[in-house]
XYZ file of C-alpha atoms in Angstrom:
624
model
C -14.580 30.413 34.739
C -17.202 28.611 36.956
C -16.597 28.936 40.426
C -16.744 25.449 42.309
C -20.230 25.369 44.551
C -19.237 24.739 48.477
C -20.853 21.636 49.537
C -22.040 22.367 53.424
C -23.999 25.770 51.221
C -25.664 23.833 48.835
C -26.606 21.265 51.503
C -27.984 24.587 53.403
C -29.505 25.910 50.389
C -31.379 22.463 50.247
C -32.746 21.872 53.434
C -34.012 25.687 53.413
C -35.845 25.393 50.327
C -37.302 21.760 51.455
C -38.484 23.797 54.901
C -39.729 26.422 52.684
C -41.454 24.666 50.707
C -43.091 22.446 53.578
C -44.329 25.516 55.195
C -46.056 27.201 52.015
C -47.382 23.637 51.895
C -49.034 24.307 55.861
C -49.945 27.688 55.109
C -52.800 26.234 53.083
C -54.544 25.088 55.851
C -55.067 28.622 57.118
C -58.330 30.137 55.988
C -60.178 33.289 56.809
C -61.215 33.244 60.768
C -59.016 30.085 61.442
C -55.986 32.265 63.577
C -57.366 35.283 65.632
C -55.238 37.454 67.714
C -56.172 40.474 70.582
C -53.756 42.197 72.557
C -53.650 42.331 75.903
C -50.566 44.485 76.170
C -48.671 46.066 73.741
C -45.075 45.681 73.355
C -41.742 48.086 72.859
C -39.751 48.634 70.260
C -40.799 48.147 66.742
C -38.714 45.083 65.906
C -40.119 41.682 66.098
C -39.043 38.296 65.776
C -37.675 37.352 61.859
C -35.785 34.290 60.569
C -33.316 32.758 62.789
C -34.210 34.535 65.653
C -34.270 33.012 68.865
C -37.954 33.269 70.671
C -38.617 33.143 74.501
C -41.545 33.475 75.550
C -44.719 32.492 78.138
C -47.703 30.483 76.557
C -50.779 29.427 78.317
C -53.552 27.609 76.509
C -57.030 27.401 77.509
C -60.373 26.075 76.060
C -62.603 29.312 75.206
C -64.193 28.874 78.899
C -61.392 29.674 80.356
C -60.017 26.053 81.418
C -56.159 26.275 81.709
C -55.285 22.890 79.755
C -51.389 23.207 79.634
C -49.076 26.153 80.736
C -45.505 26.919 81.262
C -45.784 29.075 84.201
C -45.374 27.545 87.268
C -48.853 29.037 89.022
C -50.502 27.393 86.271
C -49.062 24.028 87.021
C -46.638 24.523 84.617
C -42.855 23.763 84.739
C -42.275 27.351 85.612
C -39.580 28.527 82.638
C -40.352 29.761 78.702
C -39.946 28.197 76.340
C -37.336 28.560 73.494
C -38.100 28.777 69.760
C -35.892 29.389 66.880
C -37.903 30.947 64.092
C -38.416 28.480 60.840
C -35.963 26.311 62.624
C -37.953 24.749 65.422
C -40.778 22.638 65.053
C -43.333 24.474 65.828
C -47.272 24.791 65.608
C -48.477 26.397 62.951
C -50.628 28.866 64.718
C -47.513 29.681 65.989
C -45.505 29.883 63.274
C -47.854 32.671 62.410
C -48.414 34.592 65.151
C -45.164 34.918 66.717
C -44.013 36.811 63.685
C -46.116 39.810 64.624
C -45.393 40.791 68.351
C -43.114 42.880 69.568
C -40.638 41.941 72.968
C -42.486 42.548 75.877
C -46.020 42.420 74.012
C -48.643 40.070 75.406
C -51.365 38.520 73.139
C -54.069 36.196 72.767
C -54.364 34.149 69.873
C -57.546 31.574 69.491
C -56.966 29.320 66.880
C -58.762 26.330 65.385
C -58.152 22.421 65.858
C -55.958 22.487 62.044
C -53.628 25.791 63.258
C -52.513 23.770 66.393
C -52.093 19.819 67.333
C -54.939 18.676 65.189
C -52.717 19.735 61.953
C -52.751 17.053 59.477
C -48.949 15.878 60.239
C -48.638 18.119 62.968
C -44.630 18.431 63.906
C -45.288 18.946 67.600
C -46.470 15.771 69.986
C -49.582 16.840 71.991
C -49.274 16.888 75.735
C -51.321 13.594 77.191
C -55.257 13.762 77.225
C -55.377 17.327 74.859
C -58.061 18.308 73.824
C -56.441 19.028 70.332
C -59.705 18.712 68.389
C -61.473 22.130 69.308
C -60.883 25.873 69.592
C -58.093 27.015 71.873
C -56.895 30.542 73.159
C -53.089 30.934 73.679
C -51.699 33.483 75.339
C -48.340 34.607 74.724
C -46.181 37.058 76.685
C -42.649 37.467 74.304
C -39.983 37.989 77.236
C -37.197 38.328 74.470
C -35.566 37.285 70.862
C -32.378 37.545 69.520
C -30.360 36.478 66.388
C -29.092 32.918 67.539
C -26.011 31.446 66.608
C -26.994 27.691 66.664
C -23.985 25.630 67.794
C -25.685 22.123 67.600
C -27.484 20.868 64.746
C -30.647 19.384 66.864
C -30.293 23.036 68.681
C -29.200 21.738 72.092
C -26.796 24.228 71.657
C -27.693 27.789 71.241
C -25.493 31.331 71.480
C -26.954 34.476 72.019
C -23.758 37.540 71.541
C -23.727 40.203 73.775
C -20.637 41.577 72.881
C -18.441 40.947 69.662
C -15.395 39.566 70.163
C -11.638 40.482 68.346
C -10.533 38.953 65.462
C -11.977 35.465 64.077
C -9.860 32.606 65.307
C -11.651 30.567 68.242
C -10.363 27.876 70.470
C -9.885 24.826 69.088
C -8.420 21.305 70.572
C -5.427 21.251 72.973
C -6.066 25.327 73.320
C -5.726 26.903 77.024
C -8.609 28.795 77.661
C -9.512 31.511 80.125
C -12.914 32.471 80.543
C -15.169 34.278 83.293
C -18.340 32.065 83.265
C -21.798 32.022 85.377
C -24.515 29.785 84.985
C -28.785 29.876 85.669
C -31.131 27.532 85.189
C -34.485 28.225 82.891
C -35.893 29.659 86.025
C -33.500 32.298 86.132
C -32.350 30.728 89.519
C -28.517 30.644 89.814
C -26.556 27.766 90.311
C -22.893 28.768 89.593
C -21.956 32.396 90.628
C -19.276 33.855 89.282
C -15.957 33.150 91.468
C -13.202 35.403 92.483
C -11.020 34.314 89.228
C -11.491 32.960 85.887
C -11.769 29.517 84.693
C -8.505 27.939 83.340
C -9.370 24.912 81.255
C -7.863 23.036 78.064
C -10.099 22.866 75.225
C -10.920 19.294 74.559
C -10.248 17.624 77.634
C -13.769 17.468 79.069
C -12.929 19.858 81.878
C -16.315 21.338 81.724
C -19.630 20.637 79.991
C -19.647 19.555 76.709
C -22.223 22.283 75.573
C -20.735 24.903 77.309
C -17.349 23.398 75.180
C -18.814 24.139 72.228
C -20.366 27.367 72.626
C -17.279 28.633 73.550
C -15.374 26.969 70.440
C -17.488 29.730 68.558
C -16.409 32.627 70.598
C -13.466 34.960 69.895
C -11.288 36.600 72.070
C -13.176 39.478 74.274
C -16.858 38.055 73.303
C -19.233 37.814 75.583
C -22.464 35.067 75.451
C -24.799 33.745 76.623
C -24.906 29.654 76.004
C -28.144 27.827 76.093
C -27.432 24.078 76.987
C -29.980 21.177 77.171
C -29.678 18.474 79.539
C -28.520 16.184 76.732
C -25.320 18.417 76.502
C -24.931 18.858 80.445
C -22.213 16.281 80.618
C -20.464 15.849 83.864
C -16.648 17.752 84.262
C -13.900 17.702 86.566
C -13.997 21.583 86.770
C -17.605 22.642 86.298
C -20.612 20.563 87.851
C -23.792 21.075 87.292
C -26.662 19.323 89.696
C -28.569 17.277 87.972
C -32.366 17.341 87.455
C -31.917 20.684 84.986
C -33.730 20.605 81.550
C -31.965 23.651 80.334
C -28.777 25.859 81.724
C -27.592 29.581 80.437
C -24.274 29.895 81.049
C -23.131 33.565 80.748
C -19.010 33.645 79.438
C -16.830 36.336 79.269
C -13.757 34.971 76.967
C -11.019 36.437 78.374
C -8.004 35.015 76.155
C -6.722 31.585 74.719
C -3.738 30.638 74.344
C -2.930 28.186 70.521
C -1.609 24.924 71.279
C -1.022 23.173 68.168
C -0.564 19.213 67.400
C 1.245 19.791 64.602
C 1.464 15.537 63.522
C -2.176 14.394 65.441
C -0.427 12.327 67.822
C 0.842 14.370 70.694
C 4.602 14.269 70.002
C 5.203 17.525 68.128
C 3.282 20.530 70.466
C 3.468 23.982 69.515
C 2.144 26.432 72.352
C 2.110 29.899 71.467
C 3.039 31.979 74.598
C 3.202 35.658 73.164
C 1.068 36.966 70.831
C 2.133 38.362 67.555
C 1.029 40.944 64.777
C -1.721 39.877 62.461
C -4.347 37.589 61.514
C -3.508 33.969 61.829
C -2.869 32.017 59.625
C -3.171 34.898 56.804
C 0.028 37.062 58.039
C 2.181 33.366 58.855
C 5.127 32.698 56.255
C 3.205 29.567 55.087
C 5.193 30.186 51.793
C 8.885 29.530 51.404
C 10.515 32.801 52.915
C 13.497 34.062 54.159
C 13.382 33.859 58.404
C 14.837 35.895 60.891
C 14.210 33.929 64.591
C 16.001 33.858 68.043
C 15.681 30.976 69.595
C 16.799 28.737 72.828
C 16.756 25.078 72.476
C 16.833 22.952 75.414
C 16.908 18.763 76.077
C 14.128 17.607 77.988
C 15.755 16.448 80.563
C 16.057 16.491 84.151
C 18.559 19.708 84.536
C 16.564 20.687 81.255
C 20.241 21.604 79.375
C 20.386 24.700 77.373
C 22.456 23.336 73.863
C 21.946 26.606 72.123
C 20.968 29.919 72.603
C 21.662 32.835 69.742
C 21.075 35.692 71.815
C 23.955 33.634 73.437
C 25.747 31.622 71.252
C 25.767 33.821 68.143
C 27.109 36.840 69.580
C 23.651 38.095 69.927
C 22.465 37.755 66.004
C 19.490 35.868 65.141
C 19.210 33.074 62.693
C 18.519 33.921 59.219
C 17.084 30.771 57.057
C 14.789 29.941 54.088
C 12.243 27.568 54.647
C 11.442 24.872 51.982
C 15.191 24.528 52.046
C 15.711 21.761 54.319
C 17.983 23.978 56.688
C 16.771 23.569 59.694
C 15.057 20.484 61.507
C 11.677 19.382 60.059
C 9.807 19.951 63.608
C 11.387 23.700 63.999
C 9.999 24.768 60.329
C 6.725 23.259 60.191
C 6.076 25.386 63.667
C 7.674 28.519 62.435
C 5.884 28.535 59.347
C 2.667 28.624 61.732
C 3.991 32.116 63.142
C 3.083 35.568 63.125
C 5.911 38.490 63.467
C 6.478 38.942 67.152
C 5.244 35.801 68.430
C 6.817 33.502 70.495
C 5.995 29.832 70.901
C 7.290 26.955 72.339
C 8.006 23.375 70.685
C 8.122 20.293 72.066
C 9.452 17.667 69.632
C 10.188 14.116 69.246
C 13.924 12.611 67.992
C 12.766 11.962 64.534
C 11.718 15.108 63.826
C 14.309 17.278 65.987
C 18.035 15.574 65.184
C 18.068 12.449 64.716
C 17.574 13.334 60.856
C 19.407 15.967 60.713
C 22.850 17.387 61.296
C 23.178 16.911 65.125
C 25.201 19.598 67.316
C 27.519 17.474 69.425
C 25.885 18.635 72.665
C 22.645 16.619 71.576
C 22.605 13.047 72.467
C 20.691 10.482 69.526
C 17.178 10.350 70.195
C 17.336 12.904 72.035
C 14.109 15.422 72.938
C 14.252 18.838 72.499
C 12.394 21.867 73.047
C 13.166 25.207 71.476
C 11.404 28.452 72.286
C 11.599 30.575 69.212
C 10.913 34.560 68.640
C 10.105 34.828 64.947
C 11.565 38.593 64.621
C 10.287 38.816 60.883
C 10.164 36.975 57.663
C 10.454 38.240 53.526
C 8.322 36.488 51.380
C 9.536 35.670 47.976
C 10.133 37.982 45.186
C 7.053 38.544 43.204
C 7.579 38.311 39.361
C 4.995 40.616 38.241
C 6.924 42.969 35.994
C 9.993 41.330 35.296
C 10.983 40.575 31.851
C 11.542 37.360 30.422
C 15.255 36.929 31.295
C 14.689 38.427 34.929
C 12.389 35.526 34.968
C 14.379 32.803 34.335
C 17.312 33.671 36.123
C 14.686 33.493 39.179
C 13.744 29.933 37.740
C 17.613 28.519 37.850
C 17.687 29.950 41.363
C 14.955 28.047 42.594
C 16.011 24.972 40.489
C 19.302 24.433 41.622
C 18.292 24.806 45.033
C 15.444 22.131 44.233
C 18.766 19.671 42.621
C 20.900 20.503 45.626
C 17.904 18.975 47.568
C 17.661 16.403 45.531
C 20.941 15.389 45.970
C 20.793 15.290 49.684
C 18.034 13.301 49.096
C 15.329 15.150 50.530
C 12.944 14.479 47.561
C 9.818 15.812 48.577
C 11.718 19.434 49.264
C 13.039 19.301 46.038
C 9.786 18.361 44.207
C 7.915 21.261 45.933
C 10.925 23.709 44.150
C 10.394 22.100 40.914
C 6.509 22.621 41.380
C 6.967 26.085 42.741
C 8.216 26.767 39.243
C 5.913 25.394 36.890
C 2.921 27.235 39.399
C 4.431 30.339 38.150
C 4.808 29.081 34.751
C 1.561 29.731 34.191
C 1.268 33.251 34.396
C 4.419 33.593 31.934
C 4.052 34.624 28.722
C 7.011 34.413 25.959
C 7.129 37.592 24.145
C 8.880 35.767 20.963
C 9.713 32.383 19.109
C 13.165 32.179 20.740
C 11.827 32.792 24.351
C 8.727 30.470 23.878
C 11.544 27.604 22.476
C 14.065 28.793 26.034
C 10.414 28.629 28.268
C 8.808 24.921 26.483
C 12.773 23.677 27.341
C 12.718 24.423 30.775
C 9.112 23.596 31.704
C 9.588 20.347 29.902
C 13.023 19.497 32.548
C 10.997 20.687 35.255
C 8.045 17.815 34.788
C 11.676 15.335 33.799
C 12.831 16.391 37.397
C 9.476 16.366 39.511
C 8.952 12.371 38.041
C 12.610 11.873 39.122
C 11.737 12.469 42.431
C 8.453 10.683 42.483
C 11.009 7.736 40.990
C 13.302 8.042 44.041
C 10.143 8.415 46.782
C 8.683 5.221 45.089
C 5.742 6.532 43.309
C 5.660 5.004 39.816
C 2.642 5.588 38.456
C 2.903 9.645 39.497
C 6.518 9.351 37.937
C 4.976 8.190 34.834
C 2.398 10.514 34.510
C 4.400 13.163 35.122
C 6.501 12.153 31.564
C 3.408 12.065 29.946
C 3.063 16.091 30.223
C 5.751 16.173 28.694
C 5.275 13.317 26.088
C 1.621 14.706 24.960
C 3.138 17.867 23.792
C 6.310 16.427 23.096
C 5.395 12.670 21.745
C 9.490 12.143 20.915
C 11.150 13.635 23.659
C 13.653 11.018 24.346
C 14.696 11.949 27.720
C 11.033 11.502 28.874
C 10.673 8.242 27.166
C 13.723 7.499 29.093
C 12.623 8.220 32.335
C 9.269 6.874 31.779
C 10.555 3.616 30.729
C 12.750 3.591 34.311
C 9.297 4.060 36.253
C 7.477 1.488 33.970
C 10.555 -0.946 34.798
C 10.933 -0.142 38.550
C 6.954 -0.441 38.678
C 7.138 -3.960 36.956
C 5.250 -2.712 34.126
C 8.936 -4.808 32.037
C 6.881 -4.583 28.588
C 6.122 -1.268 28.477
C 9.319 -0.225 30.039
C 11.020 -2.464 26.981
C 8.609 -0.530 24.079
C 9.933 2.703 25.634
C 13.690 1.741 25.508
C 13.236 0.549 22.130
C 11.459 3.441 20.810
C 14.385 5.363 22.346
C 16.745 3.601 19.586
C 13.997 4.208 16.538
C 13.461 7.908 17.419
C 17.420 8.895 17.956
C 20.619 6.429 17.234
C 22.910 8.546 20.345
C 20.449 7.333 22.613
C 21.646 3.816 21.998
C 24.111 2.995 24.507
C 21.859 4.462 27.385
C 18.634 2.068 25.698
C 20.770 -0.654 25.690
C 22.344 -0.266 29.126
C 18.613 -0.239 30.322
C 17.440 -2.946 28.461
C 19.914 -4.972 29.878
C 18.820 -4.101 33.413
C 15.637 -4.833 32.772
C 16.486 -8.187 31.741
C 18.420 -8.837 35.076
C 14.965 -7.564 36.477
C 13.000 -10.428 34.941
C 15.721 -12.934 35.227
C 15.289 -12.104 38.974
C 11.683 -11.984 39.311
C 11.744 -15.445 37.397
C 14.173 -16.897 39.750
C 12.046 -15.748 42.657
C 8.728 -17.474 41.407
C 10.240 -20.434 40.644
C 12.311 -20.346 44.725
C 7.949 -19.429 45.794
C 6.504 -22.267 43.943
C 9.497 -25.129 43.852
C 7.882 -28.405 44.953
C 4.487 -27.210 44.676
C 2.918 -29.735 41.990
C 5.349 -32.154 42.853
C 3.503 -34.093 45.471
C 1.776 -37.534 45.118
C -2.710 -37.282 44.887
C -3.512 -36.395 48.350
C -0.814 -34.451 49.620
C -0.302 -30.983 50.241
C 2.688 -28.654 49.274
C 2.696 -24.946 50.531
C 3.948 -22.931 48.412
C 7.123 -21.403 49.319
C 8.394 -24.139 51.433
C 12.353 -23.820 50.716
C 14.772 -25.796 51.484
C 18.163 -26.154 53.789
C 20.627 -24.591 51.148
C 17.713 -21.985 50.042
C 17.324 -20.739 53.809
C 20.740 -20.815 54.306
C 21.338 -18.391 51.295
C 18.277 -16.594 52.568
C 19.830 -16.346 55.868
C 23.001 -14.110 54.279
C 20.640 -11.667 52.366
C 17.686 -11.196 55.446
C 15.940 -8.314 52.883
C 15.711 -10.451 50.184
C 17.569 -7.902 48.049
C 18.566 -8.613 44.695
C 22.012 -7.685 43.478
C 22.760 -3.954 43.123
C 21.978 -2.267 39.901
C 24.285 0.209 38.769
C 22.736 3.580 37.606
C 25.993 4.873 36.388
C 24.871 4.553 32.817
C 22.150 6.374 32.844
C 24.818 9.170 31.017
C 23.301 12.327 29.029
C 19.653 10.882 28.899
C 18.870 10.259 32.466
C 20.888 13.425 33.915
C 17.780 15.899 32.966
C 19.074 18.213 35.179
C 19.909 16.269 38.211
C 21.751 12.960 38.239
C 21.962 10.869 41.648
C 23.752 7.433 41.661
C 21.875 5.164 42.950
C 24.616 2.952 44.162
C 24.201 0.624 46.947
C 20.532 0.340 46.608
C 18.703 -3.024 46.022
C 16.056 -3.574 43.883
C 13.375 -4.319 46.412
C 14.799 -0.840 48.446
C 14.492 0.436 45.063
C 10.712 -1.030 44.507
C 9.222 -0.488 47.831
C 11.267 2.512 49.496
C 11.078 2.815 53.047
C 9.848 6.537 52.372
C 11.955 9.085 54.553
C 11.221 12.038 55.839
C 11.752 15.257 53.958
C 14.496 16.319 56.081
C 16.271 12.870 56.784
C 19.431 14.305 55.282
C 22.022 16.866 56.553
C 21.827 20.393 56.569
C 24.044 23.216 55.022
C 26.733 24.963 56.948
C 24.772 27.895 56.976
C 22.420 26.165 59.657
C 24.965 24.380 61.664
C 24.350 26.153 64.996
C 21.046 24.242 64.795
């Protein structure tokens, strides 16, 4: 199997080969006497400077008499600090390009070049200082003070990390995070112009408390690294906690990452935090029960309010026993499992959520007000992942599957529809690694996979999504062209979408393909007909009065009447009469059968789309 190509590589992959090839395009103009170098003193070490390394060094250039013409030490007129090259990333001159390759740190060397190895290069990538003499032979000398293997942070390499010391682990901070880090600062000079203070910074990640260079140096770093951060002026933005004067081309800020603490906005909008306040065991997010498990927590939940109520404690309230739950069940608020699920064993983090997401839409303990706030601090003590099917045998198998799948039609029957599509889904994932041994196993496996598909499109039906609903039959129907219960269900989401002739072809085909299928094809047809009777009447309420005026006058369309508002005025949704589901019988009940009772046909058409965990919980979760 091919494995899919990572964009952001083969973008890498591209640009590199365009450099390369751009440079092996240069390197033509280099002939025999055109770069010369002598060395004045000889370096240490018998590294020097390769790929993506990170040059500083001294250059002064001088006509071969001896006149200084540009320098970037200061007793040469220069502006007194290196400059800073990043090998086949910088533009650089080519005389350069080639010479810096062969010294060693701490080597000095001259290297006299000719007009085409420095600014007088056809297409020359580097600007030539004002009044240059770029068009004759020049001697540069070069005095390598160090190089290192950078870490560039910003793509126009404003930003640039040099390691000291490796950090633990790989996560680094990230938005919202809480960040503690030792941190000095010099300029190019080497002159210092933030010392290091008596305690560490304290900042949150994101909220321009300092520099926005230094920011994202240290969103590379892990926990225990220490770096050095090379920031332009560009990236010297001004910060309520660090300030740097101004008038500085170029800062290294020195950082010591002591620890971060993960802050998580779990819906992008502020109103569900999770702020992790004691480490656990692991590597996030690898070692987190991101898959349905089963949970063992303690945890405290609290109203944020003024006296900041305690409603439940089980180290309290449970005579000391934590709270054992599965996740994907729907058991617990949605707020509390999307954060748990982000644990590691041993941690402990604190949540801050919002009504709809606490109690509000689920079973609320009688101490907790409606719309109320909440905060819980939760311990996650442990969790067991699912049982793993390799090995079983067939039946093992599927008593597994009608585990999962009642669980997925209790769900569905609560109405959390999402929860009980990701059962159904769970399944047929692990379908595909089963293999039926026999005829009688393969016709028991085909049965089940094809109600599986039957119940994930009746839950795309109830959350509204047609078209998924219908091609979610279609699995079904392409191996299975006359599988009436499909048909049936496809010809619900055809009507429901307003698709009314192809839901009628599939009700009819229903009567052609078995006769006992009748009374359920007729019982639909006749809906639909109430359907387009409906629709009809509606268009013709839209568009009364519309041709009717004389030449010159306008009707809007719509435009109703006393009577017609006042009838409007009793039914505000515009609902049309309740259609009853009850009919459905054998053919619609795949495997789960929810009356539909009370629901209009616009509810029906455009569902308001709840939540997955609008509904209540089970008993087994009621101390939440």
């Amino acid at each position: 199997m091919a494995l899919e190509e990572d964009p952001e590589q083969h973008e890498h992959d591209s640009k590199k080969k365009k450099s390369d090839e751009e440079y092996e395009k240069r390197k033509k103009n280099i002939t025999p006497g055109s770069l010369m170098k002598a060395m004045i003193r000889s370096g240490e070490g018998t590294t020097k400077p390769v790929e993506g390394d990170q040059v500083i060094f001294h250059c002064t250039i001088r006509t071969v008499d001896g006149v200084i013409v540009n320098s970037t030490r200061s007793e040469h007129g220069g502006k007194g600090y290196p400059d800073r090259y990043i090998m086949d990333k910088s533009k650089m001159l080519l005389g350069l390009c080639e010479g810096l390759p062969t010294m060693l740190k701490g080597e000095i060397a001259m290297f006299k070049m000719k007009p085409e190895l420095h600014y007088a290069e056809v297409d020359c990538p580097v600007s030539a200082p004002e009044d240059f003499p770029k068009d004759v032979d020049l001697h540069f000398e070069i005095e390598i003070l160090d190089f290192f293997k950078a870490k560039i942070v910003g793509e126009d390499m404003g930003v640039v990390k040099k390691i000291i010391d490796e950090g633990q682990g790989w996560e680094c901070p990230r938005e919202l995070y809480e960040v503690e880090a030792w941190i000095t600062a010099k300029a190019a000079d080497g002159k210092m112009i933030l010392p290091r203070m008596n305690n560490p910074y304290h900042f949150t990640f994101g909220k321009s408390e300092i520099p926005k260079g230094l920011e994202m140096g240290i969103g590379t770093m892990a926990k225990r690294e220490k770096a050095v951060i090379f920031v332009n002026d560009s990236y010297l933005t001004n910060s309520s906690l660090i300030q740097i004067p101004e008038g500085h081309v170029e800062v290294q800020f020195e950082v010591e990452l002591v620890h971060f603490t993960q802050v998580r906005d779990m819906l992008g909008d502020g109103r569900l935090i999770k702020r992790r306040i004691r480490d656990g065991k692991g590597e996030f997010p690898m070692d987190c029960p991101l898959q349905d498990s089963l949970l063992r927590v303690h945890y405290k939940g609290l109203l944020l309010n003024e006296e900041k109520t305690v409603f439940y404690d089980t180290r309290a309230d449970n005579n000391g026993e934590p709270l054992e739950f599965c996740s994907g069940e729907g058991l617990v608020p949605e707020g509390f499992e999307m954060c748990v699920r982000l644990m590691l064993p041993g941690e402990i983090s604190v949540i801050t959520c919002p009504p709809d997401y606490a109690y509000d839409r689920f079973k609320r303990p009688a101490n907790v007000p409606e719309g109320a706030h909440v905060q819980w601090e939760i311990e996650l003590l442990g969790f067991e992942m699912p049982k793993d099917w390799t090995g079983l045998n067939f039946q093992n198998i599927m008593d597994e599957v009608e585990k999962i799948k009642n669980t997925g039609n209790r769900l569905f029957k609560e109405g959390k529809y999402e929860l009980a599509k990701a059962k159904y889904e769970k399944v047929l994932r692990e379908y595909n690694h089963v293999n039926p041994q026999d005829d009688e196993e393969g016709k028991t496996f085909l049965n089940s996979r094809n109600s599986l598909h039957l119940n994930v499109a009746a839950c795309y039906q109830k959350m509204g999504e047609y078209r998924k609903s219908i091609e979610t039959c279609n699995k079904v129907l392409d191996a299975y062209p006359v599988h009436v219960k499909a048909i049936y269900r496809r010809g619900m989401a055809y009507m429901l979408n307003g698709d009314f002739e192809e839901a009628r072809k599939d009700f009819n085909a229903m009567i052609s393909m078995d006769k006992s299928s009748e009374p359920d094809a007729n019982a639909a047809l006749q809906k639909l007909k109430q359907l387009e009777l409906e629709n009809e009447k509606k268009a013709r309420k839209q568009f009364k009065g519309l041709f009717d005026k004389k030449p010159g006058e306008i009707s809007e369309a719509g435009n109703k009447s006393a009577d017609e508002q006042d009838q409007d005025s009793q039914n505000p949704e515009g609902k049309s009469p309740n259609l009853d589901e009850g009919q459905e019988s054998q053919t619609s009940s795949v495997d789960v059968e929810v009356p539909a009772k009370g629901l209009g046909f616009l509810s029906r058409l455009w569902p308001s789309g709840r939540r997955i965990f609008a509904a209540f919980g089970s008993n087994r979760c009621s101390i939440l």
